[in-house]
Amino acid sequence: MRIIMVLAGLVLLLAGCAVREVMLAPPPNLYLEGRNYPVDQVPEVLRNVSPLMFYVTDRAPEETAGKLVYGTERSNSMALGAVRVQFGAQDWDDLVARTSIDGGRRISELAVQEAGELVRFTDVPLRTRREAGALIFEPGALSAYEAGGRAFQDAIRAEIARTGNRRVLIFTHGVRNDFDRAMATLANLWHYEGRSSIPIAFTWPAGNSGLLSYFRDREAGDFSVYHAKEFLRLLAEIPELEDIDIVAHSRGTDVMSTALRELVIYHRGRGVHPKTAMKGGTLILAAADLDIGVVEQRLQTERVSEAFEQINVYVNPSDGALRLSSILTNVPRLGSITPDEVLVEEIEQLRKSELVHFIRVEQVRGRGHSYFRDNPAVLSDIVLALRTRAFPGGTLRPLELGEDGFWQLHPNYPLERLPDLLRVEGSDR
C-alpha cells in the first residue's frame, strides 16, 4: 500500500516537469527596467513574433485532422523538423517590451503552430551481414542512412547561412512533457538568451499517462539515447558550426548525459579530443533526475566534462519531485543534493579542475522542479551563462560562493551588481 501511495505522489509531483501553460515565462531579473536585452544584436531575419524553430524527435508521427502531430509512441527512425512558434504580441517592438520587467509583466502566450518534417532518417538498427569474420552494414541501408545525415546537415547549414548564427542551443525535456511544451520551453530559453543561436529541441517519447507513467517515460528515455547521440554527432560534424550549448531538465539530463558519455568514449577511441570533436560549449543540467552514484561512476569516471567549456548544475534541495524519486530509488538525485551528500573537497575539485559548477537555488516556490524556466533569478543566470560564457563569481555572473562549495543564487539575483551588459559583454570569461 505504501508503494502505491508513493507512486501516486510521484506522478503528481513529476507533473512539475511539464509546463502547465504554453506561455512566455516572466522576464529574467537581468532585464529590469528594460536594460540588457540585446535587441540590436538579434539578426534581422529573427526580429519577428513567429520565428522558425527546429526539433529532432523519435516520437512516432501521427496525423490528426490532417495535421502532423507527435504523441508518446516510439519511432525507430528520427526526424528533423521545423515549426513556427507564435508569440502573443502585436509585433517585434511589442514583444521586446514584454521581454523586460518594465513592460509590466504582460506575459505573452505562445502558440506552437503545425510542425513539418524536413528530413526523415531510415529505421535503426540498420541491416547487417557477416563478411570475412566482421559484421558490416548492408551497403544499401548504410547509404540511405548517410543520405539522411547529409540532408540533416544541409538543413542546418542553410539556417546558419540565413541567420548568421553559428551556435546551436539544444533543449531536452523531462518526463510528462509533450511536443508543444518542449517547443514552448525552448522558445522561452532561446528568446531570452537573445536569439543568437539556432534553437533545436530534442524531444523524446515522454508524456505517458497513468500511475506508472514515470517508469514508462524513463524507459522511453533509454530508448532515445542512440538517436540523441547520432543527432549530436551529425551536428558537430558541420564545419560552419562553432559551438553546441545544451540545456537539459529532469529526466532529460539522463538521456543527454548518457549520449554524451558514449560520444566521449567514441571520440577518444578515434584519438580525437572530445572538445574538438563535439564542439561542446555550455552544458546546463537543471533539476537533474540522476543517480549520484551513476554520475560518479559513469560520467565523472569518463571525464565527460572534458567535452565542454563549463557545466552548470542547478540544485534545489527542496525539489519535491526529486525527493520522492530519491525515496523510491533509495538513492540521492543530483538535482537535490546537499553538502551532506557530496563532499565539500570533491565539489571544490570538480569546480577547479573539471569546470563543473554546483549552483544552489534559494527560496523556490511551489513544487520547485520547473524553476529553470519560470524563476526570474535562475533564468537570469542561465541567460548570462549562455550569452557571456562567463564562469560563476565574475563580473558578468555575480554569484556568491558558499563555504560548502555551492554557488548561491538569491531570488533577486543579479541585483545592481550587473554592469551594463551590452557594453562589457564577453570581457570576463
Short mmCIF file of C-alpha atoms in Angstrom, two decimals:
data_model
loop_
_atom_site.label_atom_id
_atom_site.label_comp_id
_atom_site.label_asym_id
_atom_site.label_seq_id
_atom_site.Cartn_x
_atom_site.Cartn_y
_atom_site.Cartn_z
CA MET A 1 0.00 0.00 0.00
CA ARG A 2 2.84 2.40 0.85
CA ILE A 3 4.45 1.76 -2.55
CA ILE A 4 1.19 2.60 -4.34
CA MET A 5 0.87 5.84 -2.36
CA VAL A 6 4.48 6.77 -3.18
CA LEU A 7 3.91 6.05 -6.87
CA ALA A 8 0.77 8.15 -6.90
CA GLY A 9 2.62 11.00 -5.23
CA LEU A 10 5.45 10.68 -7.71
CA VAL A 11 3.09 11.03 -10.64
CA LEU A 12 1.59 14.19 -9.15
CA LEU A 13 4.91 15.76 -8.28
CA LEU A 14 6.58 14.94 -11.56
CA ALA A 15 3.79 16.74 -13.33
CA GLY A 16 6.04 19.69 -12.41
CA CYS A 17 8.31 18.56 -15.24
CA ALA A 18 5.59 19.67 -17.61
CA VAL A 19 4.90 23.29 -18.46
CA ARG A 20 1.25 23.67 -17.47
CA GLU A 21 0.61 26.61 -19.76
CA VAL A 22 2.29 27.39 -23.04
CA MET A 23 3.37 30.89 -22.08
CA LEU A 24 6.35 33.18 -22.18
CA ALA A 25 7.99 32.97 -18.76
CA PRO A 26 8.26 36.03 -16.50
CA PRO A 27 11.18 38.21 -17.64
CA PRO A 28 14.59 37.49 -16.10
CA ASN A 29 15.72 39.89 -13.38
CA LEU A 30 18.64 40.99 -15.51
CA TYR A 31 16.23 42.75 -17.90
CA LEU A 32 14.97 45.01 -15.12
CA GLU A 33 13.86 48.42 -16.37
CA GLY A 34 14.31 47.44 -19.98
CA ARG A 35 18.09 47.00 -19.72
CA ASN A 36 20.42 44.42 -21.22
CA TYR A 37 18.24 42.68 -23.82
CA PRO A 38 20.45 42.62 -26.95
CA VAL A 39 17.84 43.97 -29.38
CA ASP A 40 20.39 45.33 -31.85
CA GLN A 41 22.32 42.05 -31.89
CA VAL A 42 19.32 39.92 -32.88
CA PRO A 43 19.67 39.02 -36.58
CA GLU A 44 17.23 40.97 -38.73
CA VAL A 45 15.52 37.83 -40.03
CA LEU A 46 14.76 36.78 -36.43
CA ARG A 47 13.16 40.05 -35.32
CA ASN A 48 9.60 38.82 -35.54
CA VAL A 49 6.91 37.25 -33.38
CA SER A 50 6.69 33.91 -35.22
CA PRO A 51 10.26 32.64 -35.57
CA LEU A 52 11.20 29.36 -37.17
CA MET A 53 12.43 26.78 -34.65
CA PHE A 54 13.67 23.24 -35.11
CA TYR A 55 13.24 19.87 -33.48
CA VAL A 56 14.73 16.40 -33.65
CA THR A 57 12.47 13.62 -32.43
CA ASP A 58 11.98 9.89 -32.29
CA ARG A 59 8.34 10.26 -31.35
CA ALA A 60 6.23 8.41 -33.91
CA PRO A 61 4.47 10.79 -36.33
CA GLU A 62 0.68 10.76 -36.35
CA GLU A 63 -1.98 12.60 -38.30
CA THR A 64 -4.90 14.29 -36.57
CA ALA A 65 -7.45 16.24 -38.61
CA GLY A 66 -4.94 16.41 -41.43
CA LYS A 67 -2.18 17.81 -39.19
CA LEU A 68 1.15 16.22 -38.31
CA VAL A 69 1.36 15.60 -34.56
CA TYR A 70 3.66 13.66 -32.24
CA GLY A 71 2.46 11.63 -29.28
CA THR A 72 4.12 9.16 -26.92
CA GLU A 73 4.64 6.26 -29.32
CA ARG A 74 8.22 5.44 -30.30
CA SER A 75 9.75 5.54 -33.77
CA ASN A 76 12.80 3.57 -34.87
CA SER A 77 13.72 6.48 -37.10
CA MET A 78 14.41 10.04 -36.03
CA ALA A 79 13.32 13.14 -37.87
CA LEU A 80 14.43 16.75 -38.19
CA GLY A 81 11.54 19.16 -38.46
CA ALA A 82 10.67 22.82 -38.22
CA VAL A 83 7.81 24.68 -36.59
CA ARG A 84 6.90 28.30 -36.06
CA VAL A 85 6.17 29.44 -32.52
CA GLN A 86 3.81 32.42 -32.41
CA PHE A 87 4.49 34.84 -29.56
CA GLY A 88 1.35 36.62 -28.39
CA ALA A 89 2.47 40.14 -29.23
CA GLN A 90 1.42 42.68 -31.86
CA ASP A 91 4.87 42.99 -33.40
CA TRP A 92 8.57 42.79 -32.58
CA ASP A 93 8.64 46.07 -30.64
CA ASP A 94 5.70 44.93 -28.51
CA LEU A 95 7.45 41.63 -27.79
CA VAL A 96 10.64 43.43 -26.78
CA ALA A 97 8.56 45.50 -24.32
CA ARG A 98 7.13 42.30 -22.86
CA THR A 99 10.67 40.94 -22.55
CA SER A 100 11.51 43.42 -19.80
CA ILE A 101 10.01 43.77 -16.35
CA ASP A 102 9.47 47.40 -17.29
CA GLY A 103 6.86 46.07 -19.72
CA GLY A 104 4.51 45.46 -16.78
CA ARG A 105 4.96 41.68 -16.67
CA ARG A 106 2.49 41.26 -19.51
CA ILE A 107 3.10 37.61 -20.17
CA SER A 108 2.73 36.59 -23.78
CA GLU A 109 1.04 33.39 -24.91
CA LEU A 110 3.00 31.00 -27.11
CA ALA A 111 1.21 29.13 -29.89
CA VAL A 112 3.09 26.20 -31.38
CA GLN A 113 1.95 26.01 -34.97
CA GLU A 114 1.83 22.98 -37.25
CA ALA A 115 5.06 21.04 -37.47
CA GLY A 116 6.65 19.93 -40.73
CA GLU A 117 9.34 17.33 -41.23
CA LEU A 118 12.41 18.28 -43.23
CA VAL A 119 14.32 15.01 -43.02
CA ARG A 120 13.18 11.52 -42.05
CA PHE A 121 16.02 9.07 -41.38
CA THR A 122 15.77 5.36 -42.14
CA ASP A 123 14.96 2.97 -39.31
CA VAL A 124 17.64 1.70 -36.97
CA PRO A 125 19.16 -0.74 -36.38
CA LEU A 126 20.44 -0.91 -39.93
CA ARG A 127 20.58 -4.29 -41.62
CA THR A 128 23.92 -6.05 -41.28
CA ARG A 129 25.74 -9.03 -42.74
CA ARG A 130 28.78 -11.14 -41.86
CA GLU A 131 31.74 -10.70 -44.17
CA ALA A 132 35.24 -12.11 -43.62
CA GLY A 133 34.52 -12.58 -39.94
CA ALA A 134 33.31 -9.00 -39.49
CA LEU A 135 29.78 -7.69 -39.05
CA ILE A 136 29.19 -4.89 -41.54
CA PHE A 137 26.21 -2.77 -42.50
CA GLU A 138 24.39 -3.64 -45.70
CA PRO A 139 25.71 -1.07 -48.21
CA GLY A 140 22.23 -0.01 -49.32
CA ALA A 141 20.99 0.51 -45.78
CA LEU A 142 24.10 2.44 -44.79
CA SER A 143 23.91 4.60 -47.91
CA ALA A 144 20.30 5.55 -47.18
CA TYR A 145 21.08 6.44 -43.57
CA GLU A 146 24.09 8.55 -44.57
CA ALA A 147 21.95 10.36 -47.15
CA GLY A 148 19.61 11.33 -44.32
CA GLY A 149 22.58 12.61 -42.34
CA ARG A 150 23.73 14.79 -45.23
CA ALA A 151 20.23 16.19 -45.69
CA PHE A 152 20.09 16.97 -41.95
CA GLN A 153 23.40 18.80 -42.10
CA ASP A 154 22.40 20.71 -45.23
CA ALA A 155 19.24 21.95 -43.48
CA ILE A 156 21.24 23.24 -40.50
CA ARG A 157 23.84 24.72 -42.80
CA ALA A 158 21.10 26.63 -44.64
CA GLU A 159 19.87 28.07 -41.33
CA ILE A 160 23.41 29.18 -40.47
CA ALA A 161 23.56 30.99 -43.81
CA ARG A 162 20.10 32.54 -43.31
CA THR A 163 20.67 33.87 -39.79
CA GLY A 164 24.44 34.13 -39.41
CA ASN A 165 24.17 32.24 -36.11
CA ARG A 166 26.95 29.68 -35.71
CA ARG A 167 25.90 28.30 -32.34
CA VAL A 168 23.18 25.77 -31.60
CA LEU A 169 21.02 25.79 -28.48
CA ILE A 170 19.56 22.38 -27.65
CA PHE A 171 16.83 21.80 -25.09
CA THR A 172 15.92 18.35 -23.80
CA HIS A 173 12.86 17.96 -21.56
CA GLY A 174 11.92 15.63 -18.73
CA VAL A 175 9.05 13.20 -18.19
CA ARG A 176 5.39 14.11 -18.77
CA ASN A 177 6.29 16.65 -21.45
CA ASP A 178 4.54 16.65 -24.80
CA PHE A 179 5.83 18.04 -28.08
CA ASP A 180 4.26 21.51 -27.80
CA ARG A 181 5.55 22.03 -24.27
CA ALA A 182 9.07 21.09 -25.33
CA MET A 183 8.97 23.66 -28.14
CA ALA A 184 7.49 26.34 -25.86
CA THR A 185 10.20 25.86 -23.24
CA LEU A 186 12.89 26.10 -25.91
CA ALA A 187 11.20 29.28 -27.20
CA ASN A 188 11.49 30.80 -23.72
CA LEU A 189 15.17 29.96 -23.33
CA TRP A 190 16.13 30.99 -26.85
CA HIS A 191 14.22 34.28 -26.88
CA TYR A 192 15.58 35.43 -23.52
CA GLU A 193 19.07 34.31 -24.48
CA GLY A 194 18.93 36.84 -27.30
CA ARG A 195 18.20 34.64 -30.35
CA SER A 196 21.92 34.33 -31.05
CA SER A 197 21.80 30.61 -31.81
CA ILE A 198 19.89 28.03 -33.83
CA PRO A 199 17.23 26.57 -31.48
CA ILE A 200 16.66 22.80 -31.63
CA ALA A 201 14.56 20.74 -29.23
CA PHE A 202 15.44 17.09 -28.83
CA THR A 203 12.05 15.70 -27.88
CA TRP A 204 11.79 12.04 -26.94
CA PRO A 205 8.61 9.94 -26.42
CA ALA A 206 7.72 11.26 -22.97
CA GLY A 207 4.25 12.19 -21.80
CA ASN A 208 2.81 8.79 -20.92
CA SER A 209 -0.18 8.85 -18.58
CA GLY A 210 -1.29 6.72 -15.66
CA LEU A 211 0.13 5.55 -12.36
CA LEU A 212 3.28 4.08 -13.93
CA SER A 213 3.85 6.95 -16.36
CA TYR A 214 7.15 7.94 -14.74
CA PHE A 215 8.62 4.50 -15.35
CA ARG A 216 7.25 4.31 -18.89
CA ASP A 217 8.85 7.66 -19.63
CA ARG A 218 12.15 6.53 -18.11
CA GLU A 219 12.19 3.55 -20.48
CA ALA A 220 11.36 5.85 -23.39
CA GLY A 221 14.37 7.96 -22.45
CA ASP A 222 16.64 4.91 -22.56
CA PHE A 223 15.22 4.10 -26.00
CA SER A 224 16.16 7.57 -27.28
CA VAL A 225 19.83 7.63 -26.26
CA TYR A 226 21.09 6.31 -29.61
CA HIS A 227 19.16 8.91 -31.58
CA ALA A 228 20.40 11.66 -29.24
CA LYS A 229 23.97 10.51 -29.82
CA GLU A 230 23.57 10.49 -33.60
CA PHE A 231 21.92 13.93 -33.51
CA LEU A 232 24.86 15.39 -31.57
CA ARG A 233 27.44 13.66 -33.77
CA LEU A 234 25.92 14.91 -37.01
CA LEU A 235 25.64 18.45 -35.66
CA ALA A 236 29.26 18.59 -34.57
CA GLU A 237 30.45 17.42 -37.99
CA ILE A 238 29.05 20.56 -39.67
CA PRO A 239 32.16 22.68 -40.43
CA GLU A 240 30.33 26.01 -40.24
CA LEU A 241 29.02 25.29 -36.73
CA GLU A 242 31.17 26.63 -33.89
CA ASP A 243 29.57 25.64 -30.57
CA ILE A 244 26.80 23.48 -29.20
CA ASP A 245 25.09 24.56 -25.96
CA ILE A 246 22.75 22.14 -24.18
CA VAL A 247 20.07 22.73 -21.55
CA ALA A 248 18.65 19.50 -20.12
CA HIS A 249 15.92 19.23 -17.49
CA SER A 250 14.90 16.49 -15.06
CA ARG A 251 14.97 13.04 -16.71
CA GLY A 252 16.19 14.63 -19.94
CA THR A 253 19.54 15.03 -18.19
CA ASP A 254 19.89 11.25 -18.21
CA VAL A 255 19.06 10.96 -21.91
CA MET A 256 21.53 13.65 -22.89
CA SER A 257 24.36 12.80 -20.47
CA THR A 258 24.30 9.14 -21.48
CA ALA A 259 24.53 10.08 -25.14
CA LEU A 260 27.36 12.50 -24.35
CA ARG A 261 29.25 9.83 -22.43
CA GLU A 262 29.05 7.43 -25.37
CA LEU A 263 30.31 10.13 -27.72
CA VAL A 264 33.23 10.95 -25.43
CA ILE A 265 34.25 7.28 -25.42
CA TYR A 266 33.80 7.08 -29.20
CA HIS A 267 35.98 10.09 -29.94
CA ARG A 268 38.71 9.09 -27.50
CA GLY A 269 38.77 5.71 -29.26
CA ARG A 270 39.37 7.61 -32.51
CA GLY A 271 42.23 9.50 -30.90
CA VAL A 272 40.41 12.85 -31.12
CA HIS A 273 39.98 15.22 -28.17
CA PRO A 274 36.27 15.24 -27.18
CA LYS A 275 36.04 19.04 -27.01
CA THR A 276 37.42 19.39 -30.53
CA ALA A 277 35.18 16.70 -31.96
CA MET A 278 31.97 17.55 -30.09
CA LYS A 279 32.19 21.37 -30.12
CA GLY A 280 30.77 21.48 -26.61
CA GLY A 281 30.02 24.94 -25.25
CA THR A 282 27.95 25.27 -22.07
CA LEU A 283 26.11 22.30 -20.59
CA ILE A 284 23.28 23.11 -18.16
CA LEU A 285 21.70 20.40 -16.01
CA ALA A 286 18.60 21.67 -14.22
CA ALA A 287 16.74 19.62 -11.59
CA ALA A 288 18.75 16.62 -12.75
CA ASP A 289 16.98 13.33 -12.07
CA LEU A 290 20.29 11.48 -11.99
CA ASP A 291 21.56 8.89 -9.52
CA ILE A 292 24.58 10.47 -7.79
CA GLY A 293 26.42 7.16 -7.78
CA VAL A 294 25.87 6.73 -11.51
CA VAL A 295 27.15 10.25 -12.11
CA GLU A 296 30.33 9.46 -10.21
CA GLN A 297 30.93 6.02 -11.68
CA ARG A 298 29.98 6.73 -15.30
CA LEU A 299 30.07 10.43 -16.13
CA GLN A 300 32.84 11.58 -13.82
CA THR A 301 34.99 8.50 -14.42
CA GLU A 302 34.78 9.02 -18.18
CA ARG A 303 35.63 12.73 -17.74
CA VAL A 304 32.60 13.88 -19.74
CA SER A 305 33.24 17.46 -18.58
CA GLU A 306 36.29 17.50 -20.85
CA ALA A 307 33.92 17.93 -23.79
CA PHE A 308 32.58 21.31 -22.57
CA GLU A 309 33.75 24.80 -21.69
CA GLN A 310 31.78 24.50 -18.45
CA ILE A 311 28.96 22.54 -16.81
CA ASN A 312 26.40 24.26 -14.59
CA VAL A 313 24.35 22.05 -12.27
CA TYR A 314 21.34 23.81 -10.72
CA VAL A 315 20.33 22.30 -7.39
CA ASN A 316 17.23 22.76 -5.25
CA PRO A 317 17.39 20.67 -2.03
CA SER A 318 13.65 21.28 -1.61
CA ASP A 319 12.72 19.82 -5.00
CA GLY A 320 9.68 17.72 -4.11
CA ALA A 321 9.73 15.59 -7.25
CA LEU A 322 13.38 14.62 -6.80
CA ARG A 323 12.90 13.98 -3.08
CA LEU A 324 10.20 11.46 -3.89
CA SER A 325 12.33 9.97 -6.65
CA SER A 326 15.12 9.54 -4.09
CA ILE A 327 12.73 7.72 -1.73
CA LEU A 328 11.58 5.43 -4.49
CA THR A 329 15.10 4.55 -5.66
CA ASN A 330 16.77 4.85 -2.25
CA VAL A 331 19.50 6.93 -3.90
CA PRO A 332 20.02 10.74 -3.75
CA ARG A 333 19.36 12.61 -7.00
CA LEU A 334 21.89 15.06 -8.38
CA GLY A 335 19.39 17.92 -8.68
CA SER A 336 18.56 17.94 -4.97
CA ILE A 337 21.89 17.16 -3.33
CA THR A 338 23.06 18.82 -0.15
CA PRO A 339 26.60 19.23 1.21
CA ASP A 340 25.94 16.20 3.45
CA GLU A 341 25.64 14.01 0.37
CA VAL A 342 28.62 15.34 -1.58
CA LEU A 343 32.00 16.02 -0.02
CA VAL A 344 33.00 19.68 0.00
CA GLU A 345 36.50 18.73 -1.15
CA GLU A 346 35.07 16.85 -4.13
CA ILE A 347 32.94 19.81 -5.17
CA GLU A 348 35.98 22.08 -5.00
CA GLN A 349 37.97 19.62 -7.11
CA LEU A 350 35.23 19.49 -9.73
CA ARG A 351 34.96 23.27 -9.81
CA LYS A 352 38.69 23.85 -10.26
CA SER A 353 39.84 21.00 -12.49
CA GLU A 354 36.72 20.00 -14.41
CA LEU A 355 34.84 23.33 -14.52
CA VAL A 356 31.68 21.83 -13.02
CA HIS A 357 29.73 24.41 -11.00
CA PHE A 358 27.02 23.49 -8.45
CA ILE A 359 24.50 26.33 -8.08
CA ARG A 360 22.02 26.19 -5.21
CA VAL A 361 18.73 27.91 -5.98
CA GLU A 362 17.22 29.60 -2.91
CA GLN A 363 13.60 30.20 -1.92
CA VAL A 364 11.99 28.33 -4.79
CA ARG A 365 8.21 28.48 -4.60
CA GLY A 366 5.73 25.71 -5.37
CA ARG A 367 6.89 22.20 -6.18
CA GLY A 368 10.31 23.56 -7.07
CA HIS A 369 11.02 21.34 -10.07
CA SER A 370 10.49 23.59 -13.11
CA TYR A 371 12.25 26.64 -11.68
CA PHE A 372 14.77 26.73 -14.51
CA ARG A 373 12.19 28.22 -16.89
CA ASP A 374 9.88 30.26 -14.64
CA ASN A 375 12.14 31.64 -11.90
CA PRO A 376 13.45 35.11 -12.94
CA ALA A 377 16.68 34.68 -10.95
CA VAL A 378 17.54 31.23 -12.33
CA LEU A 379 16.59 32.26 -15.84
CA SER A 380 18.88 35.28 -15.44
CA ASP A 381 21.88 33.10 -14.63
CA ILE A 382 21.15 30.64 -17.44
CA VAL A 383 20.90 33.53 -19.89
CA LEU A 384 24.14 35.04 -18.60
CA ALA A 385 25.94 31.70 -18.90
CA LEU A 386 24.76 31.27 -22.49
CA ARG A 387 25.29 34.86 -23.60
CA THR A 388 28.59 35.73 -21.94
CA ARG A 389 30.22 32.28 -21.48
CA ALA A 390 31.36 33.63 -18.10
CA PHE A 391 32.09 31.40 -15.11
CA PRO A 392 30.23 31.97 -11.82
CA GLY A 393 31.60 34.59 -9.48
CA GLY A 394 32.89 37.07 -12.04
CA THR A 395 31.55 40.47 -13.02
CA LEU A 396 29.14 39.02 -15.55
CA ARG A 397 27.80 36.25 -13.28
CA PRO A 398 27.95 37.72 -9.76
CA LEU A 399 27.03 34.58 -7.83
CA GLU A 400 28.34 34.19 -4.29
CA LEU A 401 30.38 31.13 -3.32
CA GLY A 402 29.27 29.48 -0.08
CA GLU A 403 31.59 27.75 2.37
CA ASP A 404 30.21 24.40 1.25
CA GLY A 405 31.39 24.95 -2.34
CA PHE A 406 27.92 25.65 -3.75
CA TRP A 407 27.32 28.90 -5.61
CA GLN A 408 24.35 30.71 -4.06
CA LEU A 409 21.62 32.05 -6.30
CA HIS A 410 19.41 34.51 -4.42
CA PRO A 411 15.83 35.32 -5.53
CA ASN A 412 16.73 38.87 -6.58
CA TYR A 413 19.91 37.90 -8.47
CA PRO A 414 21.78 39.66 -10.03
CA LEU A 415 20.59 42.88 -8.35
CA GLU A 416 22.56 46.00 -9.14
CA ARG A 417 25.83 44.06 -9.30
CA LEU A 418 25.47 43.50 -13.02
CA PRO A 419 27.12 46.22 -15.13
CA ASP A 420 25.80 47.46 -18.45
CA LEU A 421 25.86 44.07 -20.14
CA LEU A 422 25.67 45.46 -23.66
CA ARG A 423 28.91 47.37 -23.13
CA VAL A 424 31.06 44.79 -21.38
CA GLU A 425 29.59 41.52 -22.64
CA GLY A 426 32.25 38.94 -23.24
CA SER A 427 35.05 40.72 -21.36
CA ASP A 428 35.03 38.45 -18.28
CA ARG A 429 35.21 34.81 -19.24
#
